[in-house]
Coordinates of C-alpha atoms and ligand atoms in Angstrom, one line a residue:
M1 CA 194.5 178.7 165.3
K2 CA 198.2 179.3 166.1
R3 CA 200.2 180.5 163.1
N4 CA 203.7 181.8 162.5
I5 CA 203.5 184.6 160.0
L6 CA 206.4 186.4 158.3
I7 CA 205.7 189.9 157.2
T8 CA 208.5 191.4 155.2
G9 CA 209.0 195.2 154.9
G10 CA 207.0 195.7 158.1
A11 CA 208.9 198.8 159.1
G12 CA 207.9 200.6 156.0
F13 CA 204.7 202.6 155.2
I14 CA 202.2 199.9 154.3
G15 CA 204.0 197.1 156.1
S16 CA 203.8 198.9 159.4
H17 CA 200.0 199.2 159.1
V18 CA 199.7 195.5 158.2
V19 CA 202.0 194.5 161.2
R20 CA 200.0 196.7 163.6
L21 CA 196.7 195.2 162.3
F22 CA 197.9 191.6 162.6
V23 CA 199.6 191.9 166.0
S24 CA 196.6 193.5 167.6
K25 CA 193.8 191.5 165.8
Y26 CA 195.4 188.1 166.1
P27 CA 197.0 187.6 169.5
E28 CA 197.2 183.8 168.8
Y29 CA 199.6 184.4 165.8
N30 CA 203.3 185.0 166.1
I31 CA 204.1 187.9 163.8
V32 CA 207.7 188.1 162.6
N33 CA 208.5 191.4 161.0
L34 CA 211.6 191.1 158.8
D35 CA 213.0 194.3 157.4
K36 CA 216.4 195.6 156.3
L37 CA 215.7 199.1 157.6
T38 CA 216.7 200.9 154.5
Y39 CA 216.2 204.7 154.4
A40 CA 212.4 203.8 154.1
G41 CA 212.2 201.4 157.1
N42 CA 211.6 203.0 160.5
L43 CA 210.9 201.1 163.7
A44 CA 209.4 204.3 165.1
N45 CA 206.4 203.4 162.9
L46 CA 205.7 200.5 165.3
K47 CA 206.4 202.0 168.7
D48 CA 202.9 201.2 170.0
I49 CA 203.1 197.5 169.4
E50 CA 206.8 196.8 169.7
N51 CA 206.5 195.1 173.2
S52 CA 203.6 192.9 172.2
P53 CA 204.2 189.3 173.2
N54 CA 203.2 188.0 169.8
Y55 CA 205.6 190.3 167.9
T56 CA 209.3 189.8 166.9
F57 CA 211.5 192.0 164.7
I58 CA 214.4 190.7 162.7
K59 CA 216.7 193.1 160.8
A60 CA 217.6 191.2 157.6
D61 CA 217.9 191.5 153.9
I62 CA 215.5 189.4 151.9
A63 CA 218.2 188.9 149.3
D64 CA 220.3 187.0 151.8
F65 CA 219.2 183.5 150.8
G66 CA 221.0 181.6 153.5
L67 CA 219.5 183.8 156.2
M68 CA 216.0 183.5 154.7
R69 CA 216.3 179.7 154.8
R70 CA 217.4 179.8 158.4
I71 CA 214.6 182.1 159.4
M72 CA 211.9 180.0 157.7
T73 CA 213.1 176.9 159.6
D74 CA 213.9 178.5 163.0
K75 CA 210.6 180.4 163.1
K76 CA 208.6 177.6 161.6
I77 CA 206.9 180.1 159.2
D78 CA 203.6 178.9 157.6
G79 CA 202.5 182.1 156.0
I80 CA 204.3 185.0 154.3
I81 CA 203.0 188.5 153.5
H82 CA 205.8 189.9 151.3
L83 CA 205.9 193.7 151.2
A84 CA 209.6 194.4 151.4
A85 CA 210.7 196.4 148.3
E86 CA 212.4 199.4 146.9
S87 CA 209.2 201.4 146.3
H88 CA 210.0 204.9 144.8
V89 CA 209.9 205.4 141.0
D90 CA 212.3 208.4 141.0
R91 CA 214.9 206.4 142.9
S92 CA 214.5 203.5 140.5
I93 CA 215.3 205.9 137.6
K94 CA 218.6 206.9 139.3
D95 CA 219.6 203.4 140.6
P96 CA 217.8 200.5 138.9
F97 CA 220.3 197.9 140.2
T98 CA 219.1 198.2 143.8
F99 CA 215.5 197.7 142.6
A100 CA 216.4 194.5 140.7
R101 CA 218.4 193.2 143.6
T102 CA 215.6 193.6 146.2
N103 CA 212.4 193.4 144.2
V104 CA 213.6 190.5 141.9
M105 CA 216.4 188.6 143.6
G106 CA 215.1 189.3 147.1
T107 CA 211.6 188.0 146.1
L108 CA 213.2 184.9 144.5
A109 CA 215.4 184.2 147.6
L110 CA 212.3 184.3 149.8
L111 CA 210.3 182.1 147.4
Q112 CA 213.1 179.5 147.2
A113 CA 213.6 179.6 151.0
A114 CA 209.9 179.0 151.5
R115 CA 209.8 176.3 148.9
E116 CA 212.7 174.3 150.5
Y117 CA 211.3 174.6 154.0
W118 CA 207.6 173.8 153.1
E119 CA 208.6 170.9 150.9
S120 CA 210.7 169.4 153.7
L121 CA 207.6 169.2 156.0
P122 CA 205.4 166.0 156.2
E123 CA 202.3 168.0 155.3
G124 CA 204.1 169.9 152.5
Y125 CA 202.4 172.9 151.2
N126 CA 199.2 172.2 153.1
G127 CA 198.0 175.2 155.1
K128 CA 200.8 177.4 153.7
L129 CA 200.6 180.7 151.8
F130 CA 203.0 183.0 150.0
Y131 CA 201.1 186.3 149.7
H132 CA 202.9 188.8 147.4
I133 CA 202.0 192.5 147.5
S134 CA 202.3 194.2 144.2
T135 CA 201.3 197.4 142.4
D136 CA 199.0 198.6 139.7
E137 CA 202.1 200.1 138.0
V138 CA 203.0 196.7 136.5
Y139 CA 200.0 197.1 134.1
G140 CA 201.5 200.2 132.5
A141 CA 199.6 203.4 131.8
L142 CA 195.9 204.1 130.8
D143 CA 194.7 206.8 128.5
I144 CA 193.2 210.0 130.0
T145 CA 190.7 210.3 127.1
H146 CA 187.9 207.7 126.8
P147 CA 186.9 206.6 123.3
D148 CA 183.7 208.6 123.8
G149 CA 185.8 211.8 124.3
T150 CA 185.3 212.0 128.1
Q151 CA 188.4 213.1 130.0
A152 CA 189.7 211.3 133.1
P153 CA 189.5 211.3 136.0
F154 CA 186.4 209.1 135.6
T155 CA 185.7 208.2 139.2
T156 CA 186.4 211.3 141.1
K157 CA 183.5 211.9 143.5
A158 CA 181.5 209.4 141.5
S159 CA 179.7 206.6 143.2
A160 CA 181.6 203.3 143.1
G161 CA 179.2 201.9 140.5
D162 CA 179.6 204.7 137.9
H163 CA 183.0 203.5 136.8
M164 CA 181.4 200.4 135.3
A165 CA 180.3 202.5 132.3
F166 CA 183.9 202.7 131.3
G167 CA 184.5 198.9 131.4
T168 CA 188.0 198.2 130.0
E169 CA 189.3 201.6 130.6
F170 CA 190.4 200.3 134.0
F171 CA 193.1 197.9 135.0
V172 CA 191.5 194.5 135.6
E173 CA 193.2 191.3 136.9
T174 CA 193.7 190.0 133.3
T175 CA 195.3 193.2 131.9
S176 CA 198.7 192.4 130.3
Y177 CA 201.8 193.6 132.1
S178 CA 203.5 196.6 130.5
P179 CA 205.8 198.2 133.0
H180 CA 207.6 201.4 132.1
S181 CA 209.8 202.3 135.0
P182 CA 212.7 200.3 136.5
Y183 CA 210.6 200.1 139.6
S184 CA 207.5 198.7 137.9
A185 CA 209.7 196.4 135.7
S186 CA 211.3 195.0 138.9
K187 CA 207.9 194.5 140.6
A188 CA 206.5 192.8 137.4
S189 CA 209.5 190.4 137.4
G190 CA 208.9 189.6 141.1
D191 CA 205.2 188.9 140.3
H192 CA 206.1 186.6 137.5
F193 CA 208.4 184.6 139.8
V194 CA 205.7 184.2 142.4
R195 CA 203.3 182.8 139.7
A196 CA 206.0 180.6 138.2
Y197 CA 206.6 179.1 141.7
H198 CA 202.9 178.2 141.9
D199 CA 202.8 176.8 138.4
T200 CA 206.1 174.9 138.6
Y201 CA 206.3 173.7 142.2
G202 CA 202.8 174.1 143.4
M203 CA 203.7 176.9 145.9
P204 CA 200.3 178.2 147.3
S205 CA 200.5 181.9 146.4
I206 CA 198.3 185.0 145.9
V207 CA 199.3 188.2 144.2
T208 CA 197.5 191.5 144.8
N209 CA 198.0 194.7 142.7
C210 CA 197.1 197.9 144.5
S211 CA 196.8 201.5 143.5
N212 CA 198.5 204.6 145.2
N213 CA 198.2 204.5 149.0
Y214 CA 198.3 207.5 151.3
G215 CA 198.1 208.0 155.1
P216 CA 200.3 208.1 158.2
Y217 CA 203.9 207.0 158.2
Q218 CA 204.5 207.4 154.5
F219 CA 208.0 208.4 153.7
P220 CA 208.1 212.1 152.5
E221 CA 209.5 211.4 149.1
K222 CA 206.0 210.4 147.9
L223 CA 203.7 213.1 146.6
I224 CA 201.3 213.6 149.6
P225 CA 203.7 213.7 152.6
L226 CA 206.4 215.5 150.6
F227 CA 204.0 218.3 149.7
I228 CA 202.6 218.5 153.3
N229 CA 206.2 218.8 154.6
N230 CA 207.2 221.4 151.9
I231 CA 204.1 223.5 152.6
L232 CA 205.0 223.5 156.4
H233 CA 208.6 224.5 155.6
R234 CA 207.6 227.0 152.8
K235 CA 209.5 225.1 150.2
P236 CA 208.5 224.8 146.5
L237 CA 206.0 222.1 145.6
P238 CA 207.6 220.4 142.5
V239 CA 204.8 219.4 140.2
Y240 CA 206.1 217.1 137.4
G241 CA 205.1 218.2 133.9
R242 CA 201.7 219.9 133.8
G243 CA 200.3 218.0 136.8
E244 CA 197.8 216.3 134.6
N245 CA 198.7 212.7 135.4
V246 CA 196.0 210.7 137.2
R247 CA 196.3 208.4 140.2
D248 CA 193.8 206.3 142.1
W249 CA 194.2 206.9 145.8
L250 CA 193.4 204.5 148.6
Y251 CA 193.8 205.2 152.4
V252 CA 196.5 202.8 153.7
E253 CA 194.3 201.3 156.4
D254 CA 191.8 200.2 153.8
H255 CA 194.7 198.4 152.0
A256 CA 195.7 196.7 155.2
R257 CA 192.1 195.5 155.7
A258 CA 192.1 194.1 152.2
I259 CA 195.4 192.3 152.8
D260 CA 194.0 190.7 156.0
L261 CA 190.8 189.6 154.2
I262 CA 192.7 188.2 151.2
F263 CA 195.3 186.4 153.4
H264 CA 192.5 184.6 155.3
K265 CA 189.8 184.2 152.6
G266 CA 191.5 184.6 149.2
T267 CA 191.7 181.8 146.7
I268 CA 195.1 180.3 146.0
A269 CA 196.7 181.2 142.6
E270 CA 194.3 184.1 142.2
T271 CA 195.2 187.8 141.6
Y272 CA 193.1 190.5 143.2
N273 CA 193.2 194.2 142.2
I274 CA 192.8 196.6 145.1
G275 CA 191.9 200.3 144.5
G276 CA 189.9 203.2 145.7
F277 CA 187.6 204.0 142.8
N278 CA 189.1 207.4 143.6
E279 CA 190.9 209.0 140.7
W280 CA 192.5 212.5 140.9
K281 CA 194.4 214.5 138.5
N282 CA 197.7 215.4 140.4
I283 CA 197.1 219.2 140.2
D284 CA 193.5 218.9 141.6
L285 CA 194.7 216.7 144.5
I286 CA 197.6 219.1 145.2
K287 CA 195.1 222.0 145.4
I288 CA 192.9 220.1 147.9
L289 CA 196.0 219.3 149.9
I290 CA 197.2 222.9 150.0
K291 CA 193.7 224.1 151.0
T292 CA 193.6 221.5 153.8
V293 CA 197.0 222.3 155.2
D294 CA 196.4 226.0 155.0
R295 CA 193.0 225.7 156.9
L296 CA 194.4 223.4 159.6
T297 CA 197.4 225.6 160.2
G298 CA 195.2 228.7 160.5
Y299 CA 195.9 230.4 157.1
N300 CA 193.5 231.8 154.6
E301 CA 192.6 229.8 151.5
G302 CA 195.3 230.4 148.8
H303 CA 198.1 231.2 151.3
S304 CA 200.4 228.5 149.9
D305 CA 199.2 228.4 146.2
N306 CA 202.4 230.3 145.2
L307 CA 204.5 227.4 146.3
I308 CA 203.4 225.3 143.3
T309 CA 206.4 225.0 140.9
Y310 CA 206.1 223.2 137.6
I311 CA 209.3 221.2 136.9
T312 CA 210.6 218.9 134.2
D313 CA 208.5 215.8 133.9
R314 CA 209.5 212.4 135.4
P315 CA 211.0 210.3 132.5
G316 CA 208.5 207.7 131.3
H317 CA 205.8 209.2 133.6
D318 CA 202.7 207.0 133.3
M319 CA 199.7 209.1 132.4
R320 CA 197.0 207.4 134.4
Y321 CA 196.4 204.5 136.7
A322 CA 192.9 203.3 137.7
I323 CA 192.0 200.1 139.3
D324 CA 188.8 198.0 138.8
S325 CA 188.5 196.2 142.2
R326 CA 185.1 194.7 141.6
K327 CA 186.5 191.1 141.8
L328 CA 187.6 191.7 145.4
Q329 CA 184.3 193.5 146.1
H330 CA 182.1 190.7 144.7
E331 CA 184.1 187.7 145.9
L332 CA 185.2 188.8 149.3
G333 CA 183.0 191.8 150.1
W334 CA 185.8 194.4 150.5
E335 CA 185.4 198.0 149.6
P336 CA 187.1 201.2 150.6
S337 CA 185.7 202.6 153.9
L338 CA 186.9 206.2 153.7
Q339 CA 185.8 209.0 151.5
F340 CA 188.9 210.8 150.1
E341 CA 188.1 214.2 151.7
E342 CA 188.0 212.4 155.1
G343 CA 191.1 210.5 154.4
I344 CA 193.1 213.6 153.4
E345 CA 191.8 215.5 156.5
R346 CA 193.0 212.6 158.7
T347 CA 196.3 212.3 156.9
V348 CA 197.1 216.0 157.1
K349 CA 196.2 216.1 160.8
W350 CA 198.5 213.1 161.5
Y351 CA 201.5 214.8 159.8
L352 CA 200.8 218.0 161.7
D353 CA 200.6 216.1 165.0
N354 CA 203.7 214.1 164.3
Q355 CA 206.2 216.7 163.1
D356 CA 208.9 215.0 165.2
W357 CA 208.5 211.9 163.0
M358 CA 208.8 213.9 159.9
D359 CA 211.8 215.9 161.1
N360 CA 213.5 212.7 162.0
V361 CA 213.1 211.0 158.6
T362 CA 213.9 214.2 156.7
S363 CA 217.3 214.6 158.3
G364 CA 220.6 213.0 157.0
E365 CA 220.6 210.8 154.0
Y366 CA 217.2 211.8 152.8
E367 CA 218.1 215.5 152.7
H368 CA 221.0 214.8 150.4
Y369 CA 218.9 212.7 148.2
Y370 CA 216.3 215.4 148.0
D371 CA 218.8 218.2 147.3
N372 CA 220.5 216.2 144.5
M373 CA 217.2 215.4 142.9
Y374 CA 215.6 218.9 142.8
R375 CA 218.4 221.5 142.9
G376 CA 219.2 223.0 139.6
R377 CA 216.0 222.1 137.9
Ligands
NAD401 P1 208.2 201.6 151.7 O1 209.4 202.0 150.8 O2 207.6 202.6 152.6 O3 208.7 200.4 152.6 C1 209.5 199.3 152.1 C2 210.1 198.5 153.3 O4 210.9 197.5 152.8 C3 211.0 199.4 154.2 O5 210.7 199.2 155.5 C4 212.4 198.9 153.8 O6 213.4 199.0 154.9 C5 212.1 197.4 153.5 N1 213.1 196.8 152.6 C6 213.6 197.4 151.4 N2 214.5 196.6 150.9 C7 214.6 195.5 151.7 C8 215.4 194.3 151.7 N3 216.3 194.0 150.7 N4 215.2 193.4 152.6 C9 214.3 193.6 153.7 N5 213.6 194.7 153.7 C10 213.7 195.6 152.8 O7 207.2 200.9 150.7 P2 205.6 200.9 150.8 O8 205.1 202.1 150.1 O9 205.1 200.6 152.2 O10 205.3 199.6 149.9 C11 205.2 198.3 150.4 C12 204.9 197.3 149.3 O11 203.7 197.7 148.7 C13 205.9 197.3 148.2 O12 206.1 196.0 147.8 C14 205.3 198.2 147.1 O13 205.7 197.8 145.8 C15 203.8 197.9 147.3 N6 202.9 198.9 146.9 C16 203.0 200.2 147.4 C17 202.0 201.1 147.1 C18 202.1 202.6 147.5 O14 201.3 203.4 147.1 N7 203.0 202.9 148.4 C19 200.9 200.8 146.3 C20 200.8 199.4 145.8 C21 201.8 198.5 146.2
DAU402 O1 200.4 203.0 142.0 C1 201.0 202.4 143.0 C2 202.4 203.1 143.2 O2 202.1 204.4 143.8 C3 203.3 202.3 144.1 O3 203.6 201.0 143.6 C4 204.6 203.0 144.4 O4 205.4 202.3 145.3 C5 204.3 204.4 144.9 O5 205.5 205.1 145.1 C6 203.3 205.1 144.0 O6 203.9 205.5 142.8 P1 203.7 206.9 142.1 O7 204.9 207.2 141.2 O8 202.4 207.1 141.5 O9 203.8 207.8 143.4 P2 204.5 209.2 143.7 O10 204.0 209.7 145.1 O11 205.9 209.2 143.5 O12 203.8 210.2 142.7 C7 202.4 210.4 142.5 C8 202.2 211.3 141.3 O13 202.7 212.6 141.7 C9 202.9 210.9 140.1 O14 202.1 211.2 139.0 C10 204.2 211.7 140.1 C11 203.7 213.0 140.7 N1 204.7 213.7 141.5 C12 205.4 213.0 142.5 C13 206.3 213.6 143.3 C14 207.1 212.9 144.3 C15 204.9 215.1 141.4 O15 204.3 215.7 140.5 N2 205.9 215.7 142.1 C16 206.6 215.0 143.1 O16 207.5 215.7 143.7

């Protein structure tokens, strides 16, 4: 079936994987990638598909309501996958306004533009979908100690079923929102607007909340690519606090596969959690990362351990995230395809093979940001 799909934020990390998947898997769809190209947006992420006949790029700001209205009509958009966002917690602590502008007002502008266009059509909302990509951070933070005294991480190296023993110790789709950072507060607000547009105007929408992604093309302000780059350049590895915070890691292509499945088979007005059943304490993950980089660059184990530098904790640093994605597994049959060790190996190899990409994005504006943030700590 022919469709015109708008993917926002398609020049970013996750968005570029989603655009690549849709452009190559669905030649019958027109894929419109709309991105403002902030510091995090990079068209080099899409070099391999940029000349595909079913692909168009538009440089635009989602908060520009007039432009969003025009694009909806001109491109006859019938499906939206909304990933565009300011995405880095540390930046949100320094500059919350930009996060509110894009993640709240931008999402609202897109919703309203979609509403006006779809309501103007004879078939109305029939066959339309506004799919909003959100994060597990909106749920707040989980404890690292289970009531029975067991310490997180609970699912590291465990089989996917073992987590069930811990029941409510994971984020489920009905967990109340409790955001702690300006980033997660802005994402939570965007999520509420999407649900409000469904409840108030009947806008067909789906929201998914995913855990930490990793893999190729991630901007090196996020833990994994930042640390790979710093190891290669013999720079300190800034571990916040004591490195005991826990995150649940998912390989980015598994997230893109989940988005494809949910876009096509998900139930309108539902929320789906997406996660890796793969919790790691930061410091344990960092040690695996160091070992992998050292091995793949021909150094002995332990060569880069001395780069670990404990620094002042991130304000409001959430202790633990862990997603229960059994709903998605049971209803749509999705589960992560990669073991973490394999995902990390693949990721490190990609950054080693693509050092030009890394050098390009770490020059200029980003360097200043990095220096301001960490110098003097
Ligand atoms: P990213 O920062 O790598 O990319 C964001 C993209 O959005 C960039 O290309 C940027 O240019 C674009 N953008 C920013 N502001 C814009 C605006 N006003 N108008 C148009 N485009 C704009 O982010 P990411 O890590 O790929 O995350 C993508 C989405 O997934 C976000 O909504 C994020 O909240 C969500 N998410 C991310 C993770 C993760 O681990 N990275 C996990 C769960 C959910
Ligand atoms: O959980 C999903 C979220 O994951 C997404 O919504 C966000 O967009 C994404 O940025 C990510 O948020 P985190 O804050 O968890 O990711 P980050 O890579 O910034 O940090 C991961 C952990 O590592 C976190 O506990 C903070 C810590 N950290 C991070 C950096 C950048 C460090 O100790 N040192 C660092 O230099």
